[in-house]
Short mmCIF file of C-alpha atoms and ligand atoms in Angstrom, two decimals:
data_model
loop_
_atom_site.label_atom_id
_atom_site.label_comp_id
_atom_site.label_asym_id
_atom_site.label_seq_id
_atom_site.Cartn_x
_atom_site.Cartn_y
_atom_site.Cartn_z
CA MET A 226 -7.21 -18.34 131.68
CA ALA A 227 -7.72 -17.64 127.96
CA LYS A 228 -6.42 -14.28 126.83
CA ARG A 229 -9.03 -11.99 125.36
CA LEU A 230 -8.69 -10.99 121.75
CA THR A 231 -7.82 -7.35 121.25
CA THR A 232 -8.87 -4.79 118.63
CA LEU A 233 -5.32 -5.07 117.25
CA ASP A 234 -5.79 -8.86 116.86
CA ILE A 235 -8.94 -8.14 114.85
CA ALA A 236 -7.42 -5.31 112.77
CA THR A 237 -4.51 -7.56 111.70
CA ARG A 238 -6.85 -10.31 110.44
CA LYS A 239 -7.51 -8.41 107.18
CA GLY A 240 -7.60 -10.86 104.28
CA GLY A 241 -6.88 -13.84 106.61
CA VAL A 242 -9.14 -16.50 108.16
CA PRO A 243 -12.58 -14.86 108.14
CA LEU A 244 -13.63 -13.11 111.35
CA VAL A 245 -16.52 -14.80 113.11
CA THR A 246 -18.93 -12.47 114.87
CA LEU A 247 -22.30 -13.09 116.56
CA THR A 248 -24.52 -10.72 118.46
CA CYS A 249 -24.86 -11.44 122.13
CA TYR A 250 -26.89 -9.76 124.84
CA THR A 251 -26.73 -11.99 127.96
CA ALA A 252 -24.15 -13.71 130.17
CA PRO A 253 -25.30 -17.31 129.60
CA MET A 254 -25.31 -16.85 125.81
CA ALA A 255 -21.90 -15.22 125.98
CA THR A 256 -20.55 -18.29 127.83
CA ILE A 257 -21.95 -20.64 125.13
CA LEU A 258 -20.69 -18.59 122.17
CA ASP A 259 -17.34 -17.34 123.56
CA SER A 260 -14.94 -20.03 122.39
CA HIS A 261 -16.49 -20.19 118.88
CA VAL A 262 -16.36 -16.58 117.83
CA ASP A 263 -13.78 -13.81 117.51
CA ILE A 264 -16.17 -10.98 118.40
CA LEU A 265 -19.28 -10.83 120.53
CA LEU A 266 -21.27 -7.83 119.38
CA VAL A 267 -23.69 -6.41 121.91
CA GLY A 268 -25.83 -5.00 119.15
CA ASP A 269 -28.61 -2.47 119.59
CA SER A 270 -30.65 -5.08 117.71
CA LEU A 271 -31.34 -6.21 121.26
CA GLY A 272 -34.18 -3.59 121.21
CA MET A 273 -36.03 -5.68 118.63
CA VAL A 274 -34.77 -9.16 119.44
CA ILE A 275 -35.29 -9.17 123.20
CA TYR A 276 -37.29 -6.06 124.12
CA GLY A 277 -39.81 -6.39 121.27
CA PHE A 278 -39.46 -2.82 119.91
CA ASP A 279 -40.29 -2.15 116.26
CA SER A 280 -36.84 -0.66 115.62
CA THR A 281 -33.54 -0.02 117.42
CA LEU A 282 -34.43 3.63 118.08
CA PRO A 283 -35.85 3.28 121.61
CA VAL A 284 -32.74 1.54 122.94
CA THR A 285 -31.00 3.54 125.70
CA LEU A 286 -27.42 3.91 126.83
CA ASP A 287 -28.32 2.28 130.17
CA MET A 288 -29.74 -0.79 128.38
CA MET A 289 -26.49 -1.13 126.29
CA ILE A 290 -24.40 -0.83 129.48
CA ALA A 291 -26.40 -3.44 131.38
CA HIS A 292 -26.23 -5.94 128.50
CA GLY A 293 -22.56 -5.11 127.71
CA ALA A 294 -21.56 -5.78 131.33
CA ALA A 295 -23.51 -9.10 131.28
CA VAL A 296 -21.76 -10.24 128.12
CA MET A 297 -18.39 -9.36 129.63
CA ARG A 298 -19.18 -11.37 132.77
CA GLY A 299 -20.15 -14.37 130.66
CA SER A 300 -17.11 -14.37 128.33
CA LYS A 301 -13.38 -14.73 128.59
CA ARG A 302 -11.88 -14.87 125.13
CA ALA A 303 -13.84 -12.96 122.48
CA LEU A 304 -13.46 -9.28 121.82
CA VAL A 305 -16.62 -7.58 123.13
CA VAL A 306 -17.92 -4.64 121.13
CA VAL A 307 -20.92 -2.63 122.34
CA ASP A 308 -23.22 -0.65 120.01
CA MET A 309 -23.77 3.06 120.66
CA PRO A 310 -27.53 3.51 120.74
CA PHE A 311 -29.43 6.08 118.66
CA GLY A 312 -29.11 9.59 120.06
CA SER A 313 -26.10 8.90 122.22
CA TYR A 314 -23.43 10.03 119.78
CA GLN A 315 -24.85 11.88 116.76
CA ALA A 316 -25.19 15.34 118.41
CA GLY A 317 -21.45 16.01 118.64
CA LYS A 318 -18.04 14.58 119.44
CA GLU A 319 -18.13 15.58 123.14
CA GLN A 320 -21.51 13.91 123.60
CA ALA A 321 -20.12 10.79 121.83
CA PHE A 322 -17.03 10.75 124.00
CA MET A 323 -19.01 10.91 127.24
CA ALA A 324 -21.34 8.09 126.12
CA CYS A 325 -18.49 5.88 124.85
CA ALA A 326 -16.49 6.50 128.04
CA ARG A 327 -19.47 5.32 130.12
CA ILE A 328 -19.73 2.21 127.97
CA LEU A 329 -16.10 1.23 128.27
CA ALA A 330 -15.81 2.13 131.98
CA GLU A 331 -19.09 0.53 133.11
CA THR A 332 -19.03 -2.65 130.99
CA GLY A 333 -15.31 -3.44 130.64
CA ALA A 334 -15.83 -4.01 126.94
CA GLN A 335 -12.88 -3.15 124.65
CA ALA A 336 -14.64 -1.24 121.84
CA VAL A 337 -17.80 0.47 120.68
CA LYS A 338 -19.56 0.39 117.35
CA LEU A 339 -21.38 3.31 115.78
CA GLU A 340 -23.32 3.76 112.54
CA GLY A 341 -22.29 6.42 110.00
CA GLY A 342 -20.04 7.35 107.12
CA ALA A 343 -18.16 10.51 106.20
CA GLU A 344 -20.43 12.67 108.38
CA MET A 345 -19.24 10.73 111.48
CA ALA A 346 -15.54 10.79 110.59
CA GLU A 347 -14.70 13.82 112.73
CA THR A 348 -16.40 12.26 115.75
CA ILE A 349 -14.63 8.90 115.17
CA ARG A 350 -11.24 10.61 114.95
CA PHE A 351 -11.97 12.48 118.20
CA LEU A 352 -12.86 9.22 119.99
CA VAL A 353 -9.94 7.19 118.64
CA GLU A 354 -7.41 9.91 119.52
CA ARG A 355 -8.78 9.74 123.09
CA GLY A 356 -8.37 6.02 123.48
CA ILE A 357 -11.78 4.69 122.37
CA PRO A 358 -11.50 1.88 119.82
CA VAL A 359 -14.33 2.25 117.29
CA MET A 360 -15.86 -0.28 114.89
CA GLY A 361 -17.68 1.45 112.08
CA HIS A 362 -20.99 0.50 110.40
CA VAL A 363 -21.82 1.51 106.82
CA GLY A 364 -24.27 0.42 104.09
CA LEU A 365 -27.72 -0.20 105.61
CA MET A 366 -27.80 1.70 108.92
CA PRO A 367 -30.82 0.52 110.89
CA GLN A 368 -30.85 3.60 113.14
CA ARG A 369 -31.75 5.59 109.97
CA VAL A 370 -34.82 3.50 109.20
CA ASN A 371 -37.10 6.54 109.22
CA ALA A 372 -34.93 8.45 106.78
CA LEU A 373 -34.46 5.40 104.57
CA GLY A 374 -38.16 4.49 104.52
CA GLY A 375 -37.46 0.89 105.57
CA TYR A 376 -34.72 -1.72 105.73
CA ARG A 377 -33.91 -1.76 101.98
CA TYR A 378 -30.56 -3.02 100.80
CA GLN A 379 -28.12 -0.24 99.88
CA GLY A 380 -25.80 0.51 96.99
CA ARG A 381 -28.41 -0.14 94.29
CA SER A 382 -27.24 2.55 91.92
CA ASP A 383 -23.66 3.48 90.95
CA SER A 384 -23.97 6.72 92.97
CA GLU A 385 -25.18 4.88 96.05
CA ALA A 386 -22.34 2.35 95.69
CA ALA A 387 -19.76 5.18 95.32
CA SER A 388 -21.15 6.88 98.40
CA ILE A 389 -20.77 3.70 100.47
CA THR A 390 -17.16 3.36 99.32
CA HIS A 391 -16.54 7.05 100.19
CA ASP A 392 -18.11 6.55 103.67
CA ALA A 393 -15.97 3.44 104.34
CA GLN A 394 -12.79 5.24 103.30
CA ALA A 395 -13.64 8.29 105.38
CA ILE A 396 -14.16 6.27 108.56
CA GLU A 397 -11.11 4.15 107.91
CA GLN A 398 -9.01 7.34 107.72
CA ALA A 399 -10.64 8.49 110.94
CA GLY A 400 -9.27 5.43 112.66
CA VAL A 401 -11.81 2.59 112.92
CA PHE A 402 -10.22 -0.81 113.57
CA SER A 403 -12.79 -2.68 111.49
CA MET A 404 -16.27 -2.03 110.11
CA VAL A 405 -19.59 -3.74 109.60
CA ILE A 406 -21.01 -3.54 106.08
CA GLU A 407 -24.76 -4.25 106.16
CA GLY A 408 -27.20 -4.99 103.36
CA VAL A 409 -25.24 -4.39 100.19
CA LYS A 410 -24.70 -6.30 96.91
CA GLU A 411 -21.66 -8.51 96.53
CA GLU A 412 -19.96 -6.17 94.08
CA VAL A 413 -20.24 -3.27 96.49
CA ALA A 414 -18.93 -5.38 99.46
CA ARG A 415 -16.07 -6.73 97.30
CA HIS A 416 -15.04 -3.27 96.09
CA VAL A 417 -15.18 -1.66 99.55
CA THR A 418 -13.30 -4.58 101.14
CA ALA A 419 -10.55 -4.35 98.49
CA GLN A 420 -10.17 -0.60 99.09
CA LEU A 421 -9.61 -0.87 102.78
CA ARG A 422 -6.71 -1.86 105.09
CA VAL A 423 -9.11 -2.66 107.98
CA PRO A 424 -11.27 -5.77 107.91
CA THR A 425 -14.91 -5.62 106.83
CA ILE A 426 -17.52 -7.71 108.62
CA GLY A 427 -20.58 -8.35 106.47
CA ILE A 428 -24.20 -8.93 107.34
CA GLY A 429 -26.34 -9.49 104.25
CA ALA A 430 -23.26 -8.41 102.34
CA SER A 431 -22.00 -11.60 100.62
CA PRO A 432 -18.87 -13.67 101.33
CA ALA A 433 -16.69 -10.91 99.82
CA CYS A 434 -16.11 -9.40 103.33
CA ASP A 435 -13.29 -10.24 105.74
CA GLY A 436 -15.76 -11.69 108.19
CA GLN A 437 -19.44 -12.31 108.95
CA VAL A 438 -21.87 -11.30 111.61
CA LEU A 439 -25.38 -12.58 112.28
CA VAL A 440 -27.90 -11.91 115.04
CA ALA A 441 -27.50 -15.08 117.16
CA GLU A 442 -31.27 -15.47 117.79
CA ASP A 443 -31.89 -15.28 114.04
CA MET A 444 -29.42 -18.04 113.14
CA LEU A 445 -30.60 -20.15 116.10
CA GLY A 446 -34.22 -19.98 114.93
CA LEU A 447 -35.32 -18.18 118.12
CA SER A 448 -36.29 -14.80 116.69
CA GLN A 449 -40.02 -14.12 116.22
CA GLY A 450 -41.46 -12.07 113.35
CA TYR A 451 -39.65 -10.96 110.20
CA ILE A 452 -36.30 -12.70 109.50
CA PRO A 453 -34.21 -11.22 106.71
CA GLY A 454 -33.64 -13.45 103.69
CA PHE A 455 -29.84 -13.51 104.19
CA VAL A 456 -30.14 -15.36 107.51
CA LYS A 457 -29.32 -19.09 107.48
CA HIS A 458 -30.99 -21.12 110.26
CA TYR A 459 -28.32 -23.27 111.94
CA ALA A 460 -30.90 -24.54 114.47
CA HIS A 461 -34.64 -24.31 115.16
CA LEU A 462 -34.61 -23.56 118.85
CA ALA A 463 -38.08 -21.92 118.99
CA GLN A 464 -39.57 -25.40 118.31
CA VAL A 465 -37.32 -26.97 120.98
CA VAL A 466 -38.40 -24.36 123.58
CA GLU A 467 -42.09 -24.69 122.59
CA GLN A 468 -41.93 -28.51 122.90
CA ALA A 469 -40.24 -28.32 126.33
CA ALA A 470 -42.85 -25.81 127.55
CA LYS A 471 -45.65 -27.96 126.26
CA THR A 472 -44.31 -31.10 127.99
CA TYR A 473 -43.68 -29.20 131.27
CA ALA A 474 -47.22 -27.83 131.16
CA GLU A 475 -48.70 -31.28 130.61
CA GLU A 476 -46.65 -32.81 133.45
CA VAL A 477 -47.61 -30.00 135.90
CA ARG A 478 -51.31 -30.34 134.99
CA ASN A 479 -51.35 -34.13 135.31
CA ARG A 480 -49.09 -33.99 138.45
CA THR A 481 -46.32 -36.16 137.02
CA PHE A 482 -43.93 -33.22 137.77
CA PRO A 483 -42.44 -32.93 140.32
CA SER A 484 -41.95 -36.73 140.63
CA PRO A 485 -40.22 -38.13 143.81
CA GLU A 486 -36.65 -37.58 142.45
CA TYR A 487 -37.32 -33.84 142.22
CA CYS A 488 -38.65 -33.54 145.83
CA TYR A 489 -36.54 -32.88 148.94
CA PRO A 490 -34.55 -34.77 150.07
CA LEU A 491 -33.25 -34.95 146.47
CA LYS A 492 -32.41 -38.46 145.29
CA LYS A 493 -30.87 -37.24 142.03
CA ASN A 494 -28.64 -34.34 140.94
CA ASN A 495 -29.60 -32.60 137.76
O1 LIG B 543 -27.28 -4.17 116.22
C1 LIG B 543 -26.78 -5.15 115.67
O2 LIG B 543 -26.92 -6.32 116.04
C2 LIG B 543 -25.88 -4.90 114.55
C3 LIG B 543 -25.48 -6.06 113.71
C4 LIG B 543 -26.61 -6.68 113.05
C5 LIG B 543 -24.37 -5.74 112.80
O3 LIG B 543 -25.51 -3.79 114.32
#
């Protein structure tokens, strides 16, 4: 059986072969993606991608646990990281510990990810010292959409860029084993990546990072609605699904499905 990657394997990939990460929310998708990626991220983006919410804010700890456990059941090799949902960790370090402990114990995943910079450093240190591996998330933090006034890219001014660097350094010192940098210009991503000993994983943050992450449904062409400009479509699966549904509907309506080979006793295995 393939050995699962560990947080240490990921931390020691700084500056090496770029780390490949995709979001993943279900067991079958985990099985398909597992051998191709280093990290399966059970992102709270699942709130928008599969539950149809307008933001990640309504996502609950129970949802993250259910999807984290499913991704663990479907995978064998990739490191599985589960996002801490909004409201489950910001109130204090004890609250964060209890929520993270539930995630690790009830999913079997090896690490959690949480959004935040210097203001979250004390909490991150508390978690790491108690055996919870933490991936950080700086730059554009979608759980702060209401405070930011939208999903605008970050680090536009020199002071914003300096504050992202300060955040990244603060959470590195607190003990994260890697961090996501979201929605920043290449010069900011390059500078932050050069300052850190832990790997950076970019999304909408240029090739200057130590790895990349995309929402799998976005890059597969399955997501509906707004798709950020930094997403490359590696497939157009929505069209494939639509065509299959159309053909099935036609065959049911004109009674060509089920044909004899799909009726018991089955004459064909498929
Ligand atoms: O929730 C998520 O999927 C994420 C990634 C986009 C980094 O945080």
